[in-house]
């Protein structure tokens, strides 16, 4: 029987992301925005963090590329994504971003 409980750390990640969005954007729909961002964090795409200003989220696709994607209460706007770097330049591309919040799993990489 499958459990409906969230995996350990998922709730904390959601809470920290909500705090970051609220700090950067304020306003309503913080939980909805965070849910959209984490839904895209699906194994192949990893949420790295929020770009300074909180208008775009940065994702890493398994070493192949990094992109910054605008988001709002309606969802992650993939069609407006900006590729930051590809292939061997991914690490440098991730380092070039000014972040307002970085996911804990990426902090060591970006320090």
PDB file of N, CA and C in Angstrom:
ATOM      1  N   UNK A   1       0.839  -1.173   0.000  1.00  0.00           N
ATOM      2  CA  UNK A   1       0.000   0.000   0.000  1.00  0.00           C
ATOM      3  C   UNK A   1       0.883   1.233   0.000  1.00  0.00           C
ATOM      4  N   UNK A   2       0.668   2.139  -0.924  1.00  0.00           N
ATOM      5  CA  UNK A   2       1.468   3.354  -1.037  1.00  0.00           C
ATOM      6  C   UNK A   2       1.089   4.340   0.054  1.00  0.00           C
ATOM      7  N   UNK A   3       2.090   5.046   0.517  1.00  0.00           N
ATOM      8  CA  UNK A   3       1.873   6.046   1.551  1.00  0.00           C
ATOM      9  C   UNK A   3       1.576   7.393   0.903  1.00  0.00           C
ATOM     10  N   UNK A   4       0.704   8.159   1.516  1.00  0.00           N
ATOM     11  CA  UNK A   4       0.414   9.495   1.013  1.00  0.00           C
ATOM     12  C   UNK A   4       1.260  10.539   1.712  1.00  0.00           C
ATOM     13  N   UNK A   5       2.103  10.112   2.641  1.00  0.00           N
ATOM     14  CA  UNK A   5       2.970  11.042   3.355  1.00  0.00           C
ATOM     15  C   UNK A   5       4.067  11.543   2.425  1.00  0.00           C
ATOM     16  N   UNK A   6       4.416  12.805   2.590  1.00  0.00           N
ATOM     17  CA  UNK A   6       5.482  13.384   1.787  1.00  0.00           C
ATOM     18  C   UNK A   6       6.821  12.800   2.217  1.00  0.00           C
ATOM     19  N   UNK A   7       7.734  12.574   1.267  1.00  0.00           N
ATOM     20  CA  UNK A   7       9.063  12.086   1.624  1.00  0.00           C
ATOM     21  C   UNK A   7       9.741  13.062   2.581  1.00  0.00           C
ATOM     22  N   UNK A   8      10.613  12.536   3.418  1.00  0.00           N
ATOM     23  CA  UNK A   8      11.325  13.376   4.382  1.00  0.00           C
ATOM     24  C   UNK A   8      12.020  14.518   3.653  1.00  0.00           C
ATOM     25  N   UNK A   9      11.895  15.711   4.167  1.00  0.00           N
ATOM     26  CA  UNK A   9      12.544  16.876   3.589  1.00  0.00           C
ATOM     27  C   UNK A   9      11.699  17.620   2.578  1.00  0.00           C
ATOM     28  N   UNK A  10      10.706  16.962   2.003  1.00  0.00           N
ATOM     29  CA  UNK A  10       9.880  17.607   0.987  1.00  0.00           C
ATOM     30  C   UNK A  10       9.074  18.761   1.580  1.00  0.00           C
ATOM     31  N   UNK A  11       8.500  18.553   2.744  1.00  0.00           N
ATOM     32  CA  UNK A  11       7.711  19.603   3.387  1.00  0.00           C
ATOM     33  C   UNK A  11       8.599  20.777   3.754  1.00  0.00           C
ATOM     34  N   UNK A  12       9.775  20.483   4.268  1.00  0.00           N
ATOM     35  CA  UNK A  12      10.695  21.563   4.632  1.00  0.00           C
ATOM     36  C   UNK A  12      11.130  22.345   3.391  1.00  0.00           C
ATOM     37  N   UNK A  13      11.417  21.653   2.299  1.00  0.00           N
ATOM     38  CA  UNK A  13      11.786  22.322   1.056  1.00  0.00           C
ATOM     39  C   UNK A  13      10.649  23.221   0.584  1.00  0.00           C
ATOM     40  N   UNK A  14       9.427  22.708   0.614  1.00  0.00           N
ATOM     41  CA  UNK A  14       8.265  23.496   0.211  1.00  0.00           C
ATOM     42  C   UNK A  14       8.140  24.741   1.082  1.00  0.00           C
ATOM     43  N   UNK A  15       8.293  24.569   2.393  1.00  0.00           N
ATOM     44  CA  UNK A  15       8.182  25.706   3.316  1.00  0.00           C
ATOM     45  C   UNK A  15       9.242  26.765   3.042  1.00  0.00           C
ATOM     46  N   UNK A  16      10.480  26.338   2.826  1.00  0.00           N
ATOM     47  CA  UNK A  16      11.580  27.286   2.560  1.00  0.00           C
ATOM     48  C   UNK A  16      11.379  28.001   1.228  1.00  0.00           C
ATOM     49  N   UNK A  17      10.891  27.277   0.235  1.00  0.00           N
ATOM     50  CA  UNK A  17      10.620  27.888  -1.060  1.00  0.00           C
ATOM     51  C   UNK A  17       9.492  28.911  -0.936  1.00  0.00           C
ATOM     52  N   UNK A  18       8.450  28.574  -0.189  1.00  0.00           N
ATOM     53  CA  UNK A  18       7.354  29.523   0.045  1.00  0.00           C
ATOM     54  C   UNK A  18       7.869  30.792   0.712  1.00  0.00           C
ATOM     55  N   UNK A  19       8.722  30.635   1.706  1.00  0.00           N
ATOM     56  CA  UNK A  19       9.295  31.798   2.398  1.00  0.00           C
ATOM     57  C   UNK A  19      10.084  32.669   1.425  1.00  0.00           C
ATOM     58  N   UNK A  20      10.863  32.043   0.561  1.00  0.00           N
ATOM     59  CA  UNK A  20      11.676  32.785  -0.404  1.00  0.00           C
ATOM     60  C   UNK A  20      10.788  33.531  -1.401  1.00  0.00           C
ATOM     61  N   UNK A  21       9.754  32.887  -1.894  1.00  0.00           N
ATOM     62  CA  UNK A  21       8.845  33.545  -2.838  1.00  0.00           C
ATOM     63  C   UNK A  21       8.132  34.705  -2.159  1.00  0.00           C
ATOM     64  N   UNK A  22       7.678  34.495  -0.937  1.00  0.00           N
ATOM     65  CA  UNK A  22       6.995  35.564  -0.194  1.00  0.00           C
ATOM     66  C   UNK A  22       7.929  36.746   0.027  1.00  0.00           C
ATOM     67  N   UNK A  23       9.174  36.465   0.363  1.00  0.00           N
ATOM     68  CA  UNK A  23      10.162  37.522   0.602  1.00  0.00           C
ATOM     69  C   UNK A  23      10.452  38.309  -0.679  1.00  0.00           C
ATOM     70  N   UNK A  24      10.558  37.602  -1.803  1.00  0.00           N
ATOM     71  CA  UNK A  24      10.913  38.245  -3.067  1.00  0.00           C
ATOM     72  C   UNK A  24       9.732  38.911  -3.768  1.00  0.00           C
ATOM     73  N   UNK A  25       8.572  38.254  -3.743  1.00  0.00           N
ATOM     74  CA  UNK A  25       7.429  38.740  -4.511  1.00  0.00           C
ATOM     75  C   UNK A  25       6.310  39.300  -3.646  1.00  0.00           C
ATOM     76  N   UNK A  26       6.191  38.770  -2.427  1.00  0.00           N
ATOM     77  CA  UNK A  26       5.053  39.154  -1.593  1.00  0.00           C
ATOM     78  C   UNK A  26       3.764  38.707  -2.248  1.00  0.00           C
ATOM     79  N   UNK A  27       2.673  39.250  -1.806  1.00  0.00           N
ATOM     80  CA  UNK A  27       1.394  38.982  -2.439  1.00  0.00           C
ATOM     81  C   UNK A  27       0.818  37.615  -2.155  1.00  0.00           C
ATOM     82  N   UNK A  28      -0.191  37.312  -2.904  1.00  0.00           N
ATOM     83  CA  UNK A  28      -0.945  36.067  -2.736  1.00  0.00           C
ATOM     84  C   UNK A  28      -0.350  34.950  -3.589  1.00  0.00           C
ATOM     85  N   UNK A  29      -0.907  33.790  -3.439  1.00  0.00           N
ATOM     86  CA  UNK A  29      -0.584  32.630  -4.279  1.00  0.00           C
ATOM     87  C   UNK A  29       0.831  32.081  -4.083  1.00  0.00           C
ATOM     88  N   UNK A  30       1.444  32.366  -2.944  1.00  0.00           N
ATOM     89  CA  UNK A  30       2.793  31.868  -2.681  1.00  0.00           C
ATOM     90  C   UNK A  30       2.819  30.346  -2.720  1.00  0.00           C
ATOM     91  N   UNK A  31       1.849  29.705  -2.078  1.00  0.00           N
ATOM     92  CA  UNK A  31       1.821  28.239  -2.029  1.00  0.00           C
ATOM     93  C   UNK A  31       1.609  27.643  -3.408  1.00  0.00           C
ATOM     94  N   UNK A  32       0.757  28.261  -4.183  1.00  0.00           N
ATOM     95  CA  UNK A  32       0.490  27.779  -5.538  1.00  0.00           C
ATOM     96  C   UNK A  32       1.739  27.905  -6.412  1.00  0.00           C
ATOM     97  N   UNK A  33       2.426  29.035  -6.310  1.00  0.00           N
ATOM     98  CA  UNK A  33       3.652  29.235  -7.088  1.00  0.00           C
ATOM     99  C   UNK A  33       4.713  28.199  -6.709  1.00  0.00           C
ATOM    100  N   UNK A  34       4.885  27.976  -5.411  1.00  0.00           N
ATOM    101  CA  UNK A  34       5.872  26.990  -4.953  1.00  0.00           C
ATOM    102  C   UNK A  34       5.507  25.591  -5.449  1.00  0.00           C
ATOM    103  N   UNK A  35       4.226  25.265  -5.424  1.00  0.00           N
ATOM    104  CA  UNK A  35       3.790  23.947  -5.900  1.00  0.00           C
ATOM    105  C   UNK A  35       4.111  23.773  -7.381  1.00  0.00           C
ATOM    106  N   UNK A  36       3.901  24.810  -8.179  1.00  0.00           N
ATOM    107  CA  UNK A  36       4.234  24.736  -9.609  1.00  0.00           C
ATOM    108  C   UNK A  36       5.732  24.511  -9.807  1.00  0.00           C
ATOM    109  N   UNK A  37       6.548  25.231  -9.041  1.00  0.00           N
ATOM    110  CA  UNK A  37       8.003  25.085  -9.187  1.00  0.00           C
ATOM    111  C   UNK A  37       8.464  23.690  -8.810  1.00  0.00           C
ATOM    112  N   UNK A  38       7.919  23.159  -7.731  1.00  0.00           N
ATOM    113  CA  UNK A  38       8.337  21.822  -7.293  1.00  0.00           C
ATOM    114  C   UNK A  38       7.763  20.719  -8.178  1.00  0.00           C
ATOM    115  N   UNK A  39       6.640  20.946  -8.810  1.00  0.00           N
ATOM    116  CA  UNK A  39       6.088  19.956  -9.737  1.00  0.00           C
ATOM    117  C   UNK A  39       7.025  19.766 -10.923  1.00  0.00           C
ATOM    118  N   UNK A  40       7.672  20.831 -11.342  1.00  0.00           N
ATOM    119  CA  UNK A  40       8.636  20.731 -12.458  1.00  0.00           C
ATOM    120  C   UNK A  40       9.935  20.061 -12.005  1.00  0.00           C
ATOM    121  N   UNK A  41      10.191  20.046 -10.709  1.00  0.00           N
ATOM    122  CA  UNK A  41      11.356  19.377 -10.132  1.00  0.00           C
ATOM    123  C   UNK A  41      11.050  17.878 -10.122  1.00  0.00           C
ATOM    124  N   UNK A  42      11.204  17.231 -11.267  1.00  0.00           N
ATOM    125  CA  UNK A  42      10.635  15.899 -11.454  1.00  0.00           C
ATOM    126  C   UNK A  42      11.638  14.775 -11.704  1.00  0.00           C
ATOM    127  N   UNK A  43      12.841  14.953 -11.307  1.00  0.00           N
ATOM    128  CA  UNK A  43      13.835  13.908 -11.551  1.00  0.00           C
ATOM    129  C   UNK A  43      14.794  14.301 -12.649  1.00  0.00           C
ATOM    130  N   UNK A  44      14.306  14.528 -13.838  1.00  0.00           N
ATOM    131  CA  UNK A  44      15.170  14.974 -14.924  1.00  0.00           C
ATOM    132  C   UNK A  44      15.541  16.441 -14.726  1.00  0.00           C
ATOM    133  N   UNK A  45      14.561  17.254 -14.368  1.00  0.00           N
ATOM    134  CA  UNK A  45      14.790  18.673 -14.081  1.00  0.00           C
ATOM    135  C   UNK A  45      14.910  18.843 -12.581  1.00  0.00           C
ATOM    136  N   UNK A  46      15.951  19.547 -12.156  1.00  0.00           N
ATOM    137  CA  UNK A  46      16.130  19.825 -10.738  1.00  0.00           C
ATOM    138  C   UNK A  46      16.038  21.326 -10.504  1.00  0.00           C
ATOM    139  N   UNK A  47      15.217  21.713  -9.560  1.00  0.00           N
ATOM    140  CA  UNK A  47      15.131  23.110  -9.167  1.00  0.00           C
ATOM    141  C   UNK A  47      16.411  23.476  -8.438  1.00  0.00           C
ATOM    142  N   UNK A  48      17.096  24.489  -8.927  1.00  0.00           N
ATOM    143  CA  UNK A  48      18.333  24.956  -8.302  1.00  0.00           C
ATOM    144  C   UNK A  48      18.021  26.069  -7.324  1.00  0.00           C
ATOM    145  N   UNK A  49      17.209  27.032  -7.742  1.00  0.00           N
ATOM    146  CA  UNK A  49      16.885  28.152  -6.875  1.00  0.00           C
ATOM    147  C   UNK A  49      16.082  29.217  -7.583  1.00  0.00           C
ATOM    148  N   UNK A  50      15.948  30.342  -6.895  1.00  0.00           N
ATOM    149  CA  UNK A  50      15.266  31.503  -7.446  1.00  0.00           C
ATOM    150  C   UNK A  50      16.302  32.554  -7.811  1.00  0.00           C
ATOM    151  N   UNK A  51      16.145  33.100  -8.981  1.00  0.00           N
ATOM    152  CA  UNK A  51      16.999  34.186  -9.410  1.00  0.00           C
ATOM    153  C   UNK A  51      16.684  35.417  -8.557  1.00  0.00           C
ATOM    154  N   UNK A  52      17.662  36.281  -8.343  1.00  0.00           N
ATOM    155  CA  UNK A  52      17.437  37.506  -7.581  1.00  0.00           C
ATOM    156  C   UNK A  52      16.238  38.242  -8.167  1.00  0.00           C
ATOM    157  N   UNK A  53      15.371  38.704  -7.307  1.00  0.00           N
ATOM    158  CA  UNK A  53      14.137  39.347  -7.731  1.00  0.00           C
ATOM    159  C   UNK A  53      12.967  38.391  -7.673  1.00  0.00           C
ATOM    160  N   UNK A  54      13.254  37.101  -7.703  1.00  0.00           N
ATOM    161  CA  UNK A  54      12.233  36.081  -7.536  1.00  0.00           C
ATOM    162  C   UNK A  54      11.259  35.916  -8.681  1.00  0.00           C
ATOM    163  N   UNK A  55      11.577  36.443  -9.846  1.00  0.00           N
ATOM    164  CA  UNK A  55      10.661  36.336 -10.988  1.00  0.00           C
ATOM    165  C   UNK A  55      10.891  35.077 -11.818  1.00  0.00           C
ATOM    166  N   UNK A  56      12.102  34.494 -11.701  1.00  0.00           N
ATOM    167  CA  UNK A  56      12.424  33.306 -12.482  1.00  0.00           C
ATOM    168  C   UNK A  56      13.047  32.251 -11.578  1.00  0.00           C
ATOM    169  N   UNK A  57      12.775  31.005 -11.914  1.00  0.00           N
ATOM    170  CA  UNK A  57      13.386  29.864 -11.234  1.00  0.00           C
ATOM    171  C   UNK A  57      14.474  29.304 -12.132  1.00  0.00           C
ATOM    172  N   UNK A  58      15.527  28.816 -11.517  1.00  0.00           N
ATOM    173  CA  UNK A  58      16.634  28.223 -12.268  1.00  0.00           C
ATOM    174  C   UNK A  58      16.547  26.710 -12.109  1.00  0.00           C
ATOM    175  N   UNK A  59      16.610  26.010 -13.236  1.00  0.00           N
ATOM    176  CA  UNK A  59      16.564  24.550 -13.262  1.00  0.00           C
ATOM    177  C   UNK A  59      17.817  24.008 -13.918  1.00  0.00           C
ATOM    178  N   UNK A  60      18.191  22.806 -13.497  1.00  0.00           N
ATOM    179  CA  UNK A  60      19.343  22.095 -14.043  1.00  0.00           C
ATOM    180  C   UNK A  60      18.815  20.788 -14.626  1.00  0.00           C
ATOM    181  N   UNK A  61      19.164  20.495 -15.852  1.00  0.00           N
ATOM    182  CA  UNK A  61      18.735  19.266 -16.499  1.00  0.00           C
ATOM    183  C   UNK A  61      19.918  18.329 -16.639  1.00  0.00           C
ATOM    184  N   UNK A  62      20.123  17.477 -15.634  1.00  0.00           N
ATOM    185  CA  UNK A  62      21.124  16.400 -15.628  1.00  0.00           C
ATOM    186  C   UNK A  62      22.416  16.704 -16.365  1.00  0.00           C
ATOM    187  N   UNK A  63      23.023  17.842 -16.106  1.00  0.00           N
ATOM    188  CA  UNK A  63      24.305  18.176 -16.705  1.00  0.00           C
ATOM    189  C   UNK A  63      24.250  18.581 -18.159  1.00  0.00           C
ATOM    190  N   UNK A  64      23.072  18.550 -18.764  1.00  0.00           N
ATOM    191  CA  UNK A  64      22.951  18.867 -20.186  1.00  0.00           C
ATOM    192  C   UNK A  64      22.742  20.360 -20.404  1.00  0.00           C
ATOM    193  N   UNK A  65      21.906  20.987 -19.571  1.00  0.00           N
ATOM    194  CA  UNK A  65      21.739  22.430 -19.666  1.00  0.00           C
ATOM    195  C   UNK A  65      21.145  22.991 -18.380  1.00  0.00           C
ATOM    196  N   UNK A  66      21.241  24.297 -18.261  1.00  0.00           N
ATOM    197  CA  UNK A  66      20.627  25.035 -17.155  1.00  0.00           C
ATOM    198  C   UNK A  66      19.779  26.131 -17.783  1.00  0.00           C
ATOM    199  N   UNK A  67      18.636  26.396 -17.163  1.00  0.00           N
ATOM    200  CA  UNK A  67      17.760  27.419 -17.716  1.00  0.00           C
ATOM    201  C   UNK A  67      17.097  28.212 -16.596  1.00  0.00           C
ATOM    202  N   UNK A  68      16.693  29.436 -16.934  1.00  0.00           N
ATOM    203  CA  UNK A  68      15.937  30.299 -16.034  1.00  0.00           C
ATOM    204  C   UNK A  68      14.553  30.460 -16.647  1.00  0.00           C
ATOM    205  N   UNK A  69      13.525  30.190 -15.843  1.00  0.00           N
ATOM    206  CA  UNK A  69      12.165  30.151 -16.369  1.00  0.00           C
ATOM    207  C   UNK A  69      11.249  31.017 -15.505  1.00  0.00           C
ATOM    208  N   UNK A  70      10.521  31.951 -16.126  1.00  0.00           N
ATOM    209  CA  UNK A  70       9.552  32.746 -15.362  1.00  0.00           C
ATOM    210  C   UNK A  70       8.424  31.853 -14.833  1.00  0.00           C
ATOM    211  N   UNK A  71       7.827  32.279 -13.739  1.00  0.00           N
ATOM    212  CA  UNK A  71       6.704  31.543 -13.160  1.00  0.00           C
ATOM    213  C   UNK A  71       5.755  32.518 -12.491  1.00  0.00           C
ATOM    214  N   UNK A  72       4.531  32.055 -12.328  1.00  0.00           N
ATOM    215  CA  UNK A  72       3.516  32.826 -11.615  1.00  0.00           C
ATOM    216  C   UNK A  72       2.481  31.855 -11.076  1.00  0.00           C
ATOM    217  N   UNK A  73       1.361  32.366 -10.620  1.00  0.00           N
ATOM    218  CA  UNK A  73       0.329  31.513 -10.036  1.00  0.00           C
ATOM    219  C   UNK A  73      -0.284  30.557 -11.059  1.00  0.00           C
ATOM    220  N   UNK A  74      -0.150  30.864 -12.345  1.00  0.00           N
ATOM    221  CA  UNK A  74      -0.696  29.990 -13.388  1.00  0.00           C
ATOM    222  C   UNK A  74       0.243  28.839 -13.720  1.00  0.00           C
ATOM    223  N   UNK A  75       1.526  28.964 -13.364  1.00  0.00           N
ATOM    224  CA  UNK A  75       2.463  27.876 -13.617  1.00  0.00           C
ATOM    225  C   UNK A  75       3.837  28.359 -14.027  1.00  0.00           C
ATOM    226  N   UNK A  76       4.664  27.406 -14.414  1.00  0.00           N
ATOM    227  CA  UNK A  76       6.008  27.676 -14.912  1.00  0.00           C
ATOM    228  C   UNK A  76       5.876  27.890 -16.413  1.00  0.00           C
ATOM    229  N   UNK A  77       6.347  29.039 -16.890  1.00  0.00           N
ATOM    230  CA  UNK A  77       6.148  29.403 -18.296  1.00  0.00           C
ATOM    231  C   UNK A  77       7.328  28.916 -19.154  1.00  0.00           C
ATOM    232  N   UNK A  78       7.294  27.606 -19.454  1.00  0.00           N
ATOM    233  CA  UNK A  78       8.381  26.955 -20.196  1.00  0.00           C
ATOM    234  C   UNK A  78       8.685  27.632 -21.526  1.00  0.00           C
ATOM    235  N   UNK A  79       7.673  28.146 -22.179  1.00  0.00           N
ATOM    236  CA  UNK A  79       7.877  28.753 -23.491  1.00  0.00           C
ATOM    237  C   UNK A  79       8.687  30.048 -23.413  1.00  0.00           C
ATOM    238  N   UNK A  80       8.901  30.576 -22.202  1.00  0.00           N
ATOM    239  CA  UNK A  80       9.692  31.787 -22.016  1.00  0.00           C
ATOM    240  C   UNK A  80      11.047  31.493 -21.367  1.00  0.00           C
ATOM    241  N   UNK A  81      11.450  30.234 -21.345  1.00  0.00           N
ATOM    242  CA  UNK A  81      12.707  29.836 -20.707  1.00  0.00           C
ATOM    243  C   UNK A  81      13.907  30.422 -21.445  1.00  0.00           C
ATOM    244  N   UNK A  82      14.911  30.779 -20.667  1.00  0.00           N
ATOM    245  CA  UNK A  82      16.186  31.232 -21.220  1.00  0.00           C
ATOM    246  C   UNK A  82      17.242  30.181 -20.874  1.00  0.00           C
ATOM    247  N   UNK A  83      17.903  29.649 -21.879  1.00  0.00           N
ATOM    248  CA  UNK A  83      18.982  28.706 -21.629  1.00  0.00           C
ATOM    249  C   UNK A  83      20.185  29.494 -21.137  1.00  0.00           C
ATOM    250  N   UNK A  84      20.700  29.099 -19.974  1.00  0.00           N
ATOM    251  CA  UNK A  84      21.848  29.784 -19.370  1.00  0.00           C
ATOM    252  C   UNK A  84      23.167  29.180 -19.824  1.00  0.00           C
ATOM    253  N   UNK A  85      23.189  27.868 -20.004  1.00  0.00           N
ATOM    254  CA  UNK A  85      24.414  27.185 -20.411  1.00  0.00           C
ATOM    255  C   UNK A  85      24.077  25.778 -20.866  1.00  0.00           C
ATOM    256  N   UNK A  86      24.975  25.211 -21.654  1.00  0.00           N
ATOM    257  CA  UNK A  86      24.812  23.838 -22.137  1.00  0.00           C
ATOM    258  C   UNK A  86      26.088  23.037 -21.898  1.00  0.00           C
ATOM    259  N   UNK A  87      25.896  21.733 -21.770  1.00  0.00           N
ATOM    260  CA  UNK A  87      26.974  20.739 -21.710  1.00  0.00           C
ATOM    261  C   UNK A  87      28.066  21.101 -20.712  1.00  0.00           C
ATOM    262  N   UNK A  88      29.302  21.222 -21.174  1.00  0.00           N
ATOM    263  CA  UNK A  88      30.415  21.443 -20.250  1.00  0.00           C
ATOM    264  C   UNK A  88      30.386  22.816 -19.579  1.00  0.00           C
ATOM    265  N   UNK A  89      29.539  23.712 -20.034  1.00  0.00           N
ATOM    266  CA  UNK A  89      29.458  25.053 -19.452  1.00  0.00           C
ATOM    267  C   UNK A  89      28.349  25.198 -18.408  1.00  0.00           C
ATOM    268  N   UNK A  90      27.668  24.099 -18.080  1.00  0.00           N
ATOM    269  CA  UNK A  90      26.528  24.168 -17.158  1.00  0.00           C
ATOM    270  C   UNK A  90      26.937  24.713 -15.798  1.00  0.00           C
ATOM    271  N   UNK A  91      28.016  24.197 -15.252  1.00  0.00           N
ATOM    272  CA  UNK A  91      28.446  24.653 -13.920  1.00  0.00           C
ATOM    273  C   UNK A  91      28.715  26.161 -13.916  1.00  0.00           C
ATOM    274  N   UNK A  92      29.420  26.649 -14.926  1.00  0.00           N
ATOM    275  CA  UNK A  92      29.697  28.076 -15.026  1.00  0.00           C
ATOM    276  C   UNK A  92      28.410  28.880 -15.190  1.00  0.00           C
ATOM    277  N   UNK A  93      27.474  28.344 -15.955  1.00  0.00           N
ATOM    278  CA  UNK A  93      26.185  29.011 -16.142  1.00  0.00           C
ATOM    279  C   UNK A  93      25.412  29.124 -14.845  1.00  0.00           C
ATOM    280  N   UNK A  94      25.436  28.060 -14.050  1.00  0.00           N
ATOM    281  CA  UNK A  94      24.758  28.103 -12.749  1.00  0.00           C
ATOM    282  C   UNK A  94      25.437  29.089 -11.805  1.00  0.00           C
ATOM    283  N   UNK A  95      26.757  29.190 -11.877  1.00  0.00           N
ATOM    284  CA  UNK A  95      27.499  30.127 -11.033  1.00  0.00           C
ATOM    285  C   UNK A  95      27.268  31.582 -11.447  1.00  0.00           C
ATOM    286  N   UNK A  96      26.927  31.826 -12.695  1.00  0.00           N
ATOM    287  CA  UNK A  96      26.761  33.189 -13.189  1.00  0.00           C
ATOM    288  C   UNK A  96      25.455  33.843 -12.734  1.00  0.00           C
ATOM    289  N   UNK A  97      24.550  33.075 -12.185  1.00  0.00           N
ATOM    290  CA  UNK A  97      23.245  33.594 -11.757  1.00  0.00           C
ATOM    291  C   UNK A  97      23.369  34.256 -10.390  1.00  0.00           C
ATOM    292  N   UNK A  98      22.705  35.380 -10.227  1.00  0.00           N
ATOM    293  CA  UNK A  98      22.563  36.010  -8.908  1.00  0.00           C
ATOM    294  C   UNK A  98      21.294  35.424  -8.294  1.00  0.00           C
ATOM    295  N   UNK A  99      21.438  34.674  -7.229  1.00  0.00           N
ATOM    296  CA  UNK A  99      20.317  33.981  -6.603  1.00  0.00           C
ATOM    297  C   UNK A  99      19.790  34.743  -5.386  1.00  0.00           C
ATOM    298  N   UNK A 100      18.483  34.668  -5.183  1.00  0.00           N
ATOM    299  CA  UNK A 100      17.897  35.143  -3.937  1.00  0.00           C
ATOM    300  C   UNK A 100      17.679  33.976  -2.986  1.00  0.00           C
ATOM    301  N   UNK A 101      17.591  32.762  -3.538  1.00  0.00           N
ATOM    302  CA  UNK A 101      17.422  31.545  -2.736  1.00  0.00           C
ATOM    303  C   UNK A 101      17.999  30.379  -3.527  1.00  0.00           C
ATOM    304  N   UNK A 102      18.729  29.505  -2.836  1.00  0.00           N
ATOM    305  CA  UNK A 102      19.302  28.311  -3.461  1.00  0.00           C
ATOM    306  C   UNK A 102      18.814  27.091  -2.695  1.00  0.00           C
ATOM    307  N   UNK A 103      18.378  26.112  -3.434  1.00  0.00           N
ATOM    308  CA  UNK A 103      17.950  24.846  -2.840  1.00  0.00           C
ATOM    309  C   UNK A 103      19.126  24.207  -2.098  1.00  0.00           C
ATOM    310  N   UNK A 104      18.902  23.672  -0.908  1.00  0.00           N
ATOM    311  CA  UNK A 104      20.004  23.107  -0.123  1.00  0.00           C
ATOM    312  C   UNK A 104      20.870  22.105  -0.890  1.00  0.00           C
ATOM    313  N   UNK A 105      20.304  21.303  -1.750  1.00  0.00           N
ATOM    314  CA  UNK A 105      21.074  20.304  -2.500  1.00  0.00           C
ATOM    315  C   UNK A 105      22.096  20.940  -3.442  1.00  0.00           C
ATOM    316  N   UNK A 106      21.940  22.209  -3.770  1.00  0.00           N
ATOM    317  CA  UNK A 106      22.846  22.892  -4.699  1.00  0.00           C
ATOM    318  C   UNK A 106      23.786  23.876  -4.011  1.00  0.00           C
ATOM    319  N   UNK A 107      23.643  24.068  -2.721  1.00  0.00           N
ATOM    320  CA  UNK A 107      24.474  25.063  -2.026  1.00  0.00           C
ATOM    321  C   UNK A 107      25.965  24.768  -2.115  1.00  0.00           C
ATOM    322  N   UNK A 108      26.352  23.513  -1.919  1.00  0.00           N
ATOM    323  CA  UNK A 108      27.769  23.165  -1.995  1.00  0.00           C
ATOM    324  C   UNK A 108      28.335  23.396  -3.395  1.00  0.00           C
ATOM    325  N   UNK A 109      27.571  23.063  -4.400  1.00  0.00           N
ATOM    326  CA  UNK A 109      28.007  23.254  -5.781  1.00  0.00           C
ATOM    327  C   UNK A 109      28.220  24.724  -6.104  1.00  0.00           C
ATOM    328  N   UNK A 110      27.367  25.589  -5.555  1.00  0.00           N
ATOM    329  CA  UNK A 110      27.397  27.010  -5.914  1.00  0.00           C
ATOM    330  C   UNK A 110      28.248  27.864  -4.986  1.00  0.00           C
ATOM    331  N   UNK A 111      28.780  27.276  -3.931  1.00  0.00           N
ATOM    332  CA  UNK A 111      29.657  28.050  -3.025  1.00  0.00           C
ATOM    333  C   UNK A 111      31.031  28.222  -3.587  1.00  0.00           C
TER     334      UNK A 111
END
